[in-house]
Coordinates of C-alpha atoms and ligand atoms in Angstrom, one line a residue:
X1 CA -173.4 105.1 108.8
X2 CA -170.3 105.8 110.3
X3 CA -166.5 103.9 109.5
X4 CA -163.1 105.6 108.2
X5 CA -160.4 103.2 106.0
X6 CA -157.2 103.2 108.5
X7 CA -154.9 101.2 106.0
X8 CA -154.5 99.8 102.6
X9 CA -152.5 97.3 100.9
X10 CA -152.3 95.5 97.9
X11 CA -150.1 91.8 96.3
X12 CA -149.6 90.9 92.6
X13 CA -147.8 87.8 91.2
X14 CA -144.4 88.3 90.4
X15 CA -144.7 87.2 86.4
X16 CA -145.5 90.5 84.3
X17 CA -146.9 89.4 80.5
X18 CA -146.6 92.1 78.1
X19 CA -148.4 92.6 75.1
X20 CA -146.1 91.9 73.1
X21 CA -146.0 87.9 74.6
X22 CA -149.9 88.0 74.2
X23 CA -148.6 89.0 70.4
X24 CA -146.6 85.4 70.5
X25 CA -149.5 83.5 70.3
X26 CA -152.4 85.5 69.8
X27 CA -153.9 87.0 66.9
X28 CA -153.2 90.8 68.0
X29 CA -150.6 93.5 69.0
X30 CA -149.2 95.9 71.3
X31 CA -150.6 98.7 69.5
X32 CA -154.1 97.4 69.3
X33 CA -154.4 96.3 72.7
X34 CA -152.5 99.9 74.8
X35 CA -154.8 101.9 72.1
X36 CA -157.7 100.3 73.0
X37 CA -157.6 99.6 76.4
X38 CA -154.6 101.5 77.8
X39 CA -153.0 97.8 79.3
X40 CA -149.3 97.5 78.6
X41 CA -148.6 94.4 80.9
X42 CA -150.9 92.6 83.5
X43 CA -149.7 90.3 86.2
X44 CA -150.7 86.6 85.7
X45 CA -150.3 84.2 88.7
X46 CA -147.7 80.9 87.8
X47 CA -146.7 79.8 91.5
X48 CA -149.0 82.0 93.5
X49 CA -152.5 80.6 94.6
X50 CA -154.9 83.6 95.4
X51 CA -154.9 82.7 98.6
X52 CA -151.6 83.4 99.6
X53 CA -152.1 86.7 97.8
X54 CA -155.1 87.7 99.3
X55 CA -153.5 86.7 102.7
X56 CA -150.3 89.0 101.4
X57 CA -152.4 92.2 100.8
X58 CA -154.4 91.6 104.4
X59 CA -151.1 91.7 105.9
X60 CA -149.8 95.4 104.1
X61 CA -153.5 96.7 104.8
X62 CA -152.7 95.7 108.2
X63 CA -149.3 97.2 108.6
X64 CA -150.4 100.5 107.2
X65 CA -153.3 100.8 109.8
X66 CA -150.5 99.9 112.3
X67 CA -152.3 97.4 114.1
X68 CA -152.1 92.7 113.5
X69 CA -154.5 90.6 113.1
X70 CA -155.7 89.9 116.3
X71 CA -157.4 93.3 116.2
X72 CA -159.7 92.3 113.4
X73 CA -163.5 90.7 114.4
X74 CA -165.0 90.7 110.7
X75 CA -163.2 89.9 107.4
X76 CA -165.2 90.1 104.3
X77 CA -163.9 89.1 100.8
X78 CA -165.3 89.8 97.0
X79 CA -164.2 87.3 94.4
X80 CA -165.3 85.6 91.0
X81 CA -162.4 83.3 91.0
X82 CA -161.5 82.3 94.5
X83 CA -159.2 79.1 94.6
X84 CA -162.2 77.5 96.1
X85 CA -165.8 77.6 95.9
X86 CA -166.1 76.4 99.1
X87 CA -165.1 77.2 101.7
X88 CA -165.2 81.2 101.1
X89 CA -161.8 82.8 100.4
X90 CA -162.6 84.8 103.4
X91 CA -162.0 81.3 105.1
X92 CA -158.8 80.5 104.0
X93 CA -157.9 84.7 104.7
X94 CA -158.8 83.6 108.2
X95 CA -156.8 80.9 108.7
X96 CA -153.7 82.5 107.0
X97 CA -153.8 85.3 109.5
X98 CA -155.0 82.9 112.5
X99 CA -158.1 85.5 113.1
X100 CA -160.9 83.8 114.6
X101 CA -163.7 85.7 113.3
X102 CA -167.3 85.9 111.3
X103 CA -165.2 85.9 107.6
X104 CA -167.2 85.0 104.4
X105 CA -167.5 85.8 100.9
X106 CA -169.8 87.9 98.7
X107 CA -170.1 87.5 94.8
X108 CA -171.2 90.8 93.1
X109 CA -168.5 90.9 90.3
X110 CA -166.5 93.5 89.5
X111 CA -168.5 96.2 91.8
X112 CA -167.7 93.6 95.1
X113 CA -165.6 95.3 97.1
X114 CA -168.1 98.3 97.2
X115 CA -170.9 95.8 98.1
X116 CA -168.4 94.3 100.9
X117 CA -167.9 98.2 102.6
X118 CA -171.3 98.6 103.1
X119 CA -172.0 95.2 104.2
X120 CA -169.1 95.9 106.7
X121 CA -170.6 99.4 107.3
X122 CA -173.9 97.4 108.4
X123 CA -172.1 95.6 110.7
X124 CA -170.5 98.7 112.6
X125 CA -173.9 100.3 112.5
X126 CA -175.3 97.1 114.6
X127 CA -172.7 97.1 116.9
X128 CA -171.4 93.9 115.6
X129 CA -167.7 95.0 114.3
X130 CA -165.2 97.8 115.3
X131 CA -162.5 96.5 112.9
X132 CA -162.9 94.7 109.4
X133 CA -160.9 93.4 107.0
X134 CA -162.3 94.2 103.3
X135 CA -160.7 92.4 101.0
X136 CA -160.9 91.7 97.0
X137 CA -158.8 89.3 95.3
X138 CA -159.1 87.7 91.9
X139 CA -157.4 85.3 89.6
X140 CA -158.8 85.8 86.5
X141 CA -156.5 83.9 84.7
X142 CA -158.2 80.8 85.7
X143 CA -162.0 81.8 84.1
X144 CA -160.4 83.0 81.3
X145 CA -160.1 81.2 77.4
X146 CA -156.6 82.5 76.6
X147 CA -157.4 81.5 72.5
X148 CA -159.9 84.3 72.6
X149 CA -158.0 87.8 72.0
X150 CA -161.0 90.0 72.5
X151 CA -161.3 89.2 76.6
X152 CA -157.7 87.1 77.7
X153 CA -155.9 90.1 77.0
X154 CA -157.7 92.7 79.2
X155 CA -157.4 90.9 82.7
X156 CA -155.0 90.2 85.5
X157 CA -154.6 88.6 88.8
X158 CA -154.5 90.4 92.1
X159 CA -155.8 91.5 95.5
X160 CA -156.2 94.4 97.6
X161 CA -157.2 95.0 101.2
X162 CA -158.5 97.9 103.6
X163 CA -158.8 98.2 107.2
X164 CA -161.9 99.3 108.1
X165 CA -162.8 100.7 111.2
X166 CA -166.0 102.2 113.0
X167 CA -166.5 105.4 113.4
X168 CA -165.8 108.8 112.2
X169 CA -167.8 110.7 109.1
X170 CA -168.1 108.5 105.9
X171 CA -169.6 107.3 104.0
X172 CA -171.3 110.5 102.7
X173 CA -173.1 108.2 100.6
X174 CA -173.0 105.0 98.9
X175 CA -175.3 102.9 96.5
X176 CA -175.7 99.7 95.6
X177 CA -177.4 98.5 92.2
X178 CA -178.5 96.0 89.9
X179 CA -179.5 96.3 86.0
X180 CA -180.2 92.9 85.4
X181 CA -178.1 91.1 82.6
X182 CA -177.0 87.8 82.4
X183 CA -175.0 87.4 79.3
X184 CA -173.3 90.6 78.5
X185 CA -170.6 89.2 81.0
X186 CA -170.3 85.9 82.3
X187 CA -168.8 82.6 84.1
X188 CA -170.7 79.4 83.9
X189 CA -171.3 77.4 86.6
X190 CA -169.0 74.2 87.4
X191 CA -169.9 71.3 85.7
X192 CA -171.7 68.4 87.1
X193 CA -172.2 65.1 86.8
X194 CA -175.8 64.6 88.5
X195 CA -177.7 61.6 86.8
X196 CA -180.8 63.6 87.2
X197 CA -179.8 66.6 85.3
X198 CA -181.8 67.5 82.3
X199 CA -180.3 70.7 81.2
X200 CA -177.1 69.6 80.1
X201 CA -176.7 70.8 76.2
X202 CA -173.7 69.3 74.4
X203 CA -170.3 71.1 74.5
X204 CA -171.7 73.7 77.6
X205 CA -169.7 74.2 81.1
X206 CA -172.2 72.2 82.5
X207 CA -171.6 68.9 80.8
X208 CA -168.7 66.3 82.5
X209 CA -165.6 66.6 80.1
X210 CA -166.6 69.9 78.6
X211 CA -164.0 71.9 76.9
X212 CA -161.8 74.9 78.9
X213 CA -163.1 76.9 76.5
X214 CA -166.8 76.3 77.7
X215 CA -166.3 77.0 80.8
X216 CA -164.5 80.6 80.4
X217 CA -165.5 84.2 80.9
X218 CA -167.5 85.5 78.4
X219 CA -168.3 89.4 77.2
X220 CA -170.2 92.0 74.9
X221 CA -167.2 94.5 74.9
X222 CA -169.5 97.3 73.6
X223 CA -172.2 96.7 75.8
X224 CA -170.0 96.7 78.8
X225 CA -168.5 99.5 77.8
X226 CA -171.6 101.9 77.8
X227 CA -172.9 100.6 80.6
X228 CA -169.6 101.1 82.3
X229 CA -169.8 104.8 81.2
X230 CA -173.3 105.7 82.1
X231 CA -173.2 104.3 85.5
X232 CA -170.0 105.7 86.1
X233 CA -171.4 109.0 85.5
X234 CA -174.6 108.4 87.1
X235 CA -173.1 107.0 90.4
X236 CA -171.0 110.0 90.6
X237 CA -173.5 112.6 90.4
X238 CA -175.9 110.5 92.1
X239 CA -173.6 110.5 95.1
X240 CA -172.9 114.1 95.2
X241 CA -176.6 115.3 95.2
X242 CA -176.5 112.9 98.2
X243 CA -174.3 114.0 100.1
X244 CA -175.3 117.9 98.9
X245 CA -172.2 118.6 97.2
X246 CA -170.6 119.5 93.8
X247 CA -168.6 117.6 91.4
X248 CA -165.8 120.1 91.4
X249 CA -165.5 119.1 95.1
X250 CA -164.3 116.0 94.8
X251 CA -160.3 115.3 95.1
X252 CA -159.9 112.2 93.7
X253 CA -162.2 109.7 91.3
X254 CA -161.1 106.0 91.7
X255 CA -162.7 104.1 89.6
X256 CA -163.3 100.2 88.5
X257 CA -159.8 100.0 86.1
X258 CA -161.3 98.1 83.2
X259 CA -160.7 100.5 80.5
X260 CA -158.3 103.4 80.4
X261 CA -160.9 104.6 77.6
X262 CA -163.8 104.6 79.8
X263 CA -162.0 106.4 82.7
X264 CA -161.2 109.1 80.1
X265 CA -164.9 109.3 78.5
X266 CA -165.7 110.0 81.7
X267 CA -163.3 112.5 83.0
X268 CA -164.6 114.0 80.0
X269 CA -168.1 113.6 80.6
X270 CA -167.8 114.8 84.2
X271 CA -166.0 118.1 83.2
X272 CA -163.2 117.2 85.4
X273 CA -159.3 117.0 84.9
X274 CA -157.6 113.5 84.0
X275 CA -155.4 114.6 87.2
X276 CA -158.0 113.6 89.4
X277 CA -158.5 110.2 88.3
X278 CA -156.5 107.7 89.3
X279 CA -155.3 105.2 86.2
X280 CA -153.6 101.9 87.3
X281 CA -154.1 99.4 84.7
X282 CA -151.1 100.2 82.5
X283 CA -149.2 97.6 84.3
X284 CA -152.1 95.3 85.6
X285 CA -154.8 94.9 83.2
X286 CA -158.3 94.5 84.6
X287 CA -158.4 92.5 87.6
X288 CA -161.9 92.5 88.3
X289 CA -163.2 93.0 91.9
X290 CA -159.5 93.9 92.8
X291 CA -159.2 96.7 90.7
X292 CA -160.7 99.8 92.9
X293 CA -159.4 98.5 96.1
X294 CA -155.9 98.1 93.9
X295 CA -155.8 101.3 92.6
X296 CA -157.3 102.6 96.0
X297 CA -153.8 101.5 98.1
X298 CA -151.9 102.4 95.1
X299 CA -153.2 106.0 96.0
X300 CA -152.6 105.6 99.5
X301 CA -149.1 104.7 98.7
X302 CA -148.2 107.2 96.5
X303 CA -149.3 109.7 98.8
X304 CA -152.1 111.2 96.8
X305 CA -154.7 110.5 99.5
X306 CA -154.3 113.1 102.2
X307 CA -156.8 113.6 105.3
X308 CA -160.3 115.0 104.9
X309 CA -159.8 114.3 100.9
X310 CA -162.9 113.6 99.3
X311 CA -162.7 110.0 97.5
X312 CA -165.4 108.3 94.8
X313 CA -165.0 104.8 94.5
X314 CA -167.1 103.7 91.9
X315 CA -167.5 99.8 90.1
X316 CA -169.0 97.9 87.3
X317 CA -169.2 94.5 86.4
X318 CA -171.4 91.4 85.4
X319 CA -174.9 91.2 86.7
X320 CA -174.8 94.2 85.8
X321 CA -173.7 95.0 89.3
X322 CA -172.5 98.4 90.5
X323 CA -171.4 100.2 93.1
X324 CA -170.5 103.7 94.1
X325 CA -169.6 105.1 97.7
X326 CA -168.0 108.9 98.6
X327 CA -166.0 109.3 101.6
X328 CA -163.8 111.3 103.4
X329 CA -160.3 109.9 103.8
Ligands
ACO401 N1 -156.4 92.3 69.2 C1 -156.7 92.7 67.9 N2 -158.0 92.7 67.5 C2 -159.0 92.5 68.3 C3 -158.7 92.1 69.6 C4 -157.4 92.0 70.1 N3 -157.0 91.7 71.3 N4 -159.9 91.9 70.3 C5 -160.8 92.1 69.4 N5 -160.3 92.5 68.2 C6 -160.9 92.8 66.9 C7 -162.3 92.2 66.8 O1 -162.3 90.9 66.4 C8 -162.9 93.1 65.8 O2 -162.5 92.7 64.5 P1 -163.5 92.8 63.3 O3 -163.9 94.2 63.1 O4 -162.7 92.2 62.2 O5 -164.7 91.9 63.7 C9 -162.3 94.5 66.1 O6 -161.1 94.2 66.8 C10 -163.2 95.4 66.8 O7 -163.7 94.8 68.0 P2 -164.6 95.5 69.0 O8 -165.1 94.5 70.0 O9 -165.7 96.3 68.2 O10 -163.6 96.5 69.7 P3 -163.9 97.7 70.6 O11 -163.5 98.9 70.1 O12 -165.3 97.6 71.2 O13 -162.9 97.3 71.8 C11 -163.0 96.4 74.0 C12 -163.1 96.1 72.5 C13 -161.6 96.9 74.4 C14 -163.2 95.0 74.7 C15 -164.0 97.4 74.5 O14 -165.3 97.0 74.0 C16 -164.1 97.5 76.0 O15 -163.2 97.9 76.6 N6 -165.3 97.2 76.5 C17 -165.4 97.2 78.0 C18 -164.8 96.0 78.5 C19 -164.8 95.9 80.0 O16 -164.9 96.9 80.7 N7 -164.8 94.7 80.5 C20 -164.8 94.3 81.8 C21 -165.7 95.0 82.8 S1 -166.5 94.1 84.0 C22 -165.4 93.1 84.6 O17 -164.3 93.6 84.9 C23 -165.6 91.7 84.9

């Protein structure tokens, strides 16, 4: 295992909705929604499609690591809401940078972008890629039923990208998982209009002409949110008996933004200051598989990150997916 992140960069849509406009037609408030979730505005996509955002972030990523596209051989993307299902958005990434190279998707939620690393990480350890592209890019506004207060108001759109090259010390450990749950968060399927399909039940995403509504994300708040917190907490200490290290070692904690609340039960939980965790949804919301490699650039950017820092990225999401991976910057 063996590969060191040379650059990050990150594009949201230019229209900011606050609260208080989520107030205008929804049953709810500023004060509910920053109390509970920590989410004063989120960026929600009106002229962009994700592609062109996805291609925008490739581009920073790839200015920061100081090298162009030519350079890359492998792009991997995470998404839930790509503007297509097919082809991959890794597809379209490709032919906005005019790279010619293996580029394709993979679907593992929230935690994606972790599962993309180590897939990229495989690929270095075969010989198969010096260079990659890992991206994550999301337009949640699409899955989304913006009548119902208790899930439109946590997300936004966005996407993030890292330059990933082979070589050097890290990962000093990563992990993939899977607690199997199909409901507690979820996306039908698109609708169909087979002849032969028996399934179809009434006013479901997979009848023809079913509602918006139908076919929208769908979630058990509470449930996420414990399961967000124990595997937060497990992934971290997981990883640092890995790698053979402490807690109190690590410099900075970036983890899946999907809660301000469970970033803080956390900190708390971990015994380790707030100042060590990086909090970026104030001003994006939740924006799925973006969010760690989002508030990963926005670290980079602000100068946090410094050489031979030790970095957890961990992520959550529906599956129940997660991911967790410690490296040294
Ligand atoms: N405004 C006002 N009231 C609301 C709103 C809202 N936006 N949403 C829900 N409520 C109401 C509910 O209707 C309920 O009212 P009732 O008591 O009259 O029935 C009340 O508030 C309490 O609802 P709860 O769901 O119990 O609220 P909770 O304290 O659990 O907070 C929240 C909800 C913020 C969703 C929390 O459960 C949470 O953050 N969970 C984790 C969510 C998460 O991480 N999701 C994404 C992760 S994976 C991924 O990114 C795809």
């Amino acid at each position: 295992m063996a590969f060191h992140i040379t650059g990050t960069g990150s594009a949201l849509p230019q229209r900011s909705v606050t609260n208080d406009e989520l107030s205008s037609f929804l049953d709810t408030s500023d004060e509910w929604i920053a109390a509970r979730t920590g989410i004063r505005e989120r960026r929600i996509c009106t002229t962009e499609t994700l592609d062109e955002l996805a291609i925008a972030a490739c581009r920073r990523a790839l200015d920061a690591a100081g090298i162009t596209s030519a350079d890359i051989d492998l792009i991997v993307c995470s998404t839930t809401s790509g503007d297509h299902l097919m082809p991959a958005e890794a597809c379209a990434i490709a032919e906005g940078l005019g790279v010619d190279c293996p580029a394709f998707d993979v679907s593992a939620a929230c935690a994606g972008f972790v599962f993309a690393l180590d897939i990229a990480d495989g690929f270095f350890v075969r010989g198969r890629s010096q260079r990659a592209l890992i991206v994550s890019a999301e337009k949640m506004s699409r899955i989304l039923d913006w009548s119902d207060r208790a899930t439109c108001v946590l997300f936004g759109d966005g996407a993030a990208a890292c330059v990933v090259e082979a070589g050097g010390e890290s990962p000093l450990a990563i992990n993939l998982a899977c607690k199997p749950n199909l409901t507690a968060l979820a996306v039908p399927g698109i609708a169909g209009t087979s002849p032969f399909d028996e399934t179809r039940d009434g006013d479901d995403a997979r009848s023809a002409g079913a509602t918006a509504q139908a076919c929208a994300l769908t979630m058990k708040g509470q449930q996420v949110f414990k399961f967000g917190v124990t595997t937060i907490c497990d992934a971290v200490n997981g990883l640092c008996e890995q790698a053979g290290i402490e807690v109190s070692a690590i410099d900075h904690f970036i983890f899946h933004q999907a809660n301000e609340r469970i970033i803080k039960y956390a900190a708390k939980k971990l015994n380790r200051p707030l100042d060590f965790f990086q909090v970026s949804i104030g001003d994006t919301g939740n924006s799925s598989a973006a969010s760690v490699p989002m508030a990963l650039a926005d670290a980079y950017a602000s100068g946090r990150i410094k050489q031979g820092d030790k970095v957890i990225l961990t992520a959550f999401g529906g599956g129940f997916t997660s991911g967790a991976v410690l490296f040294e910057a």
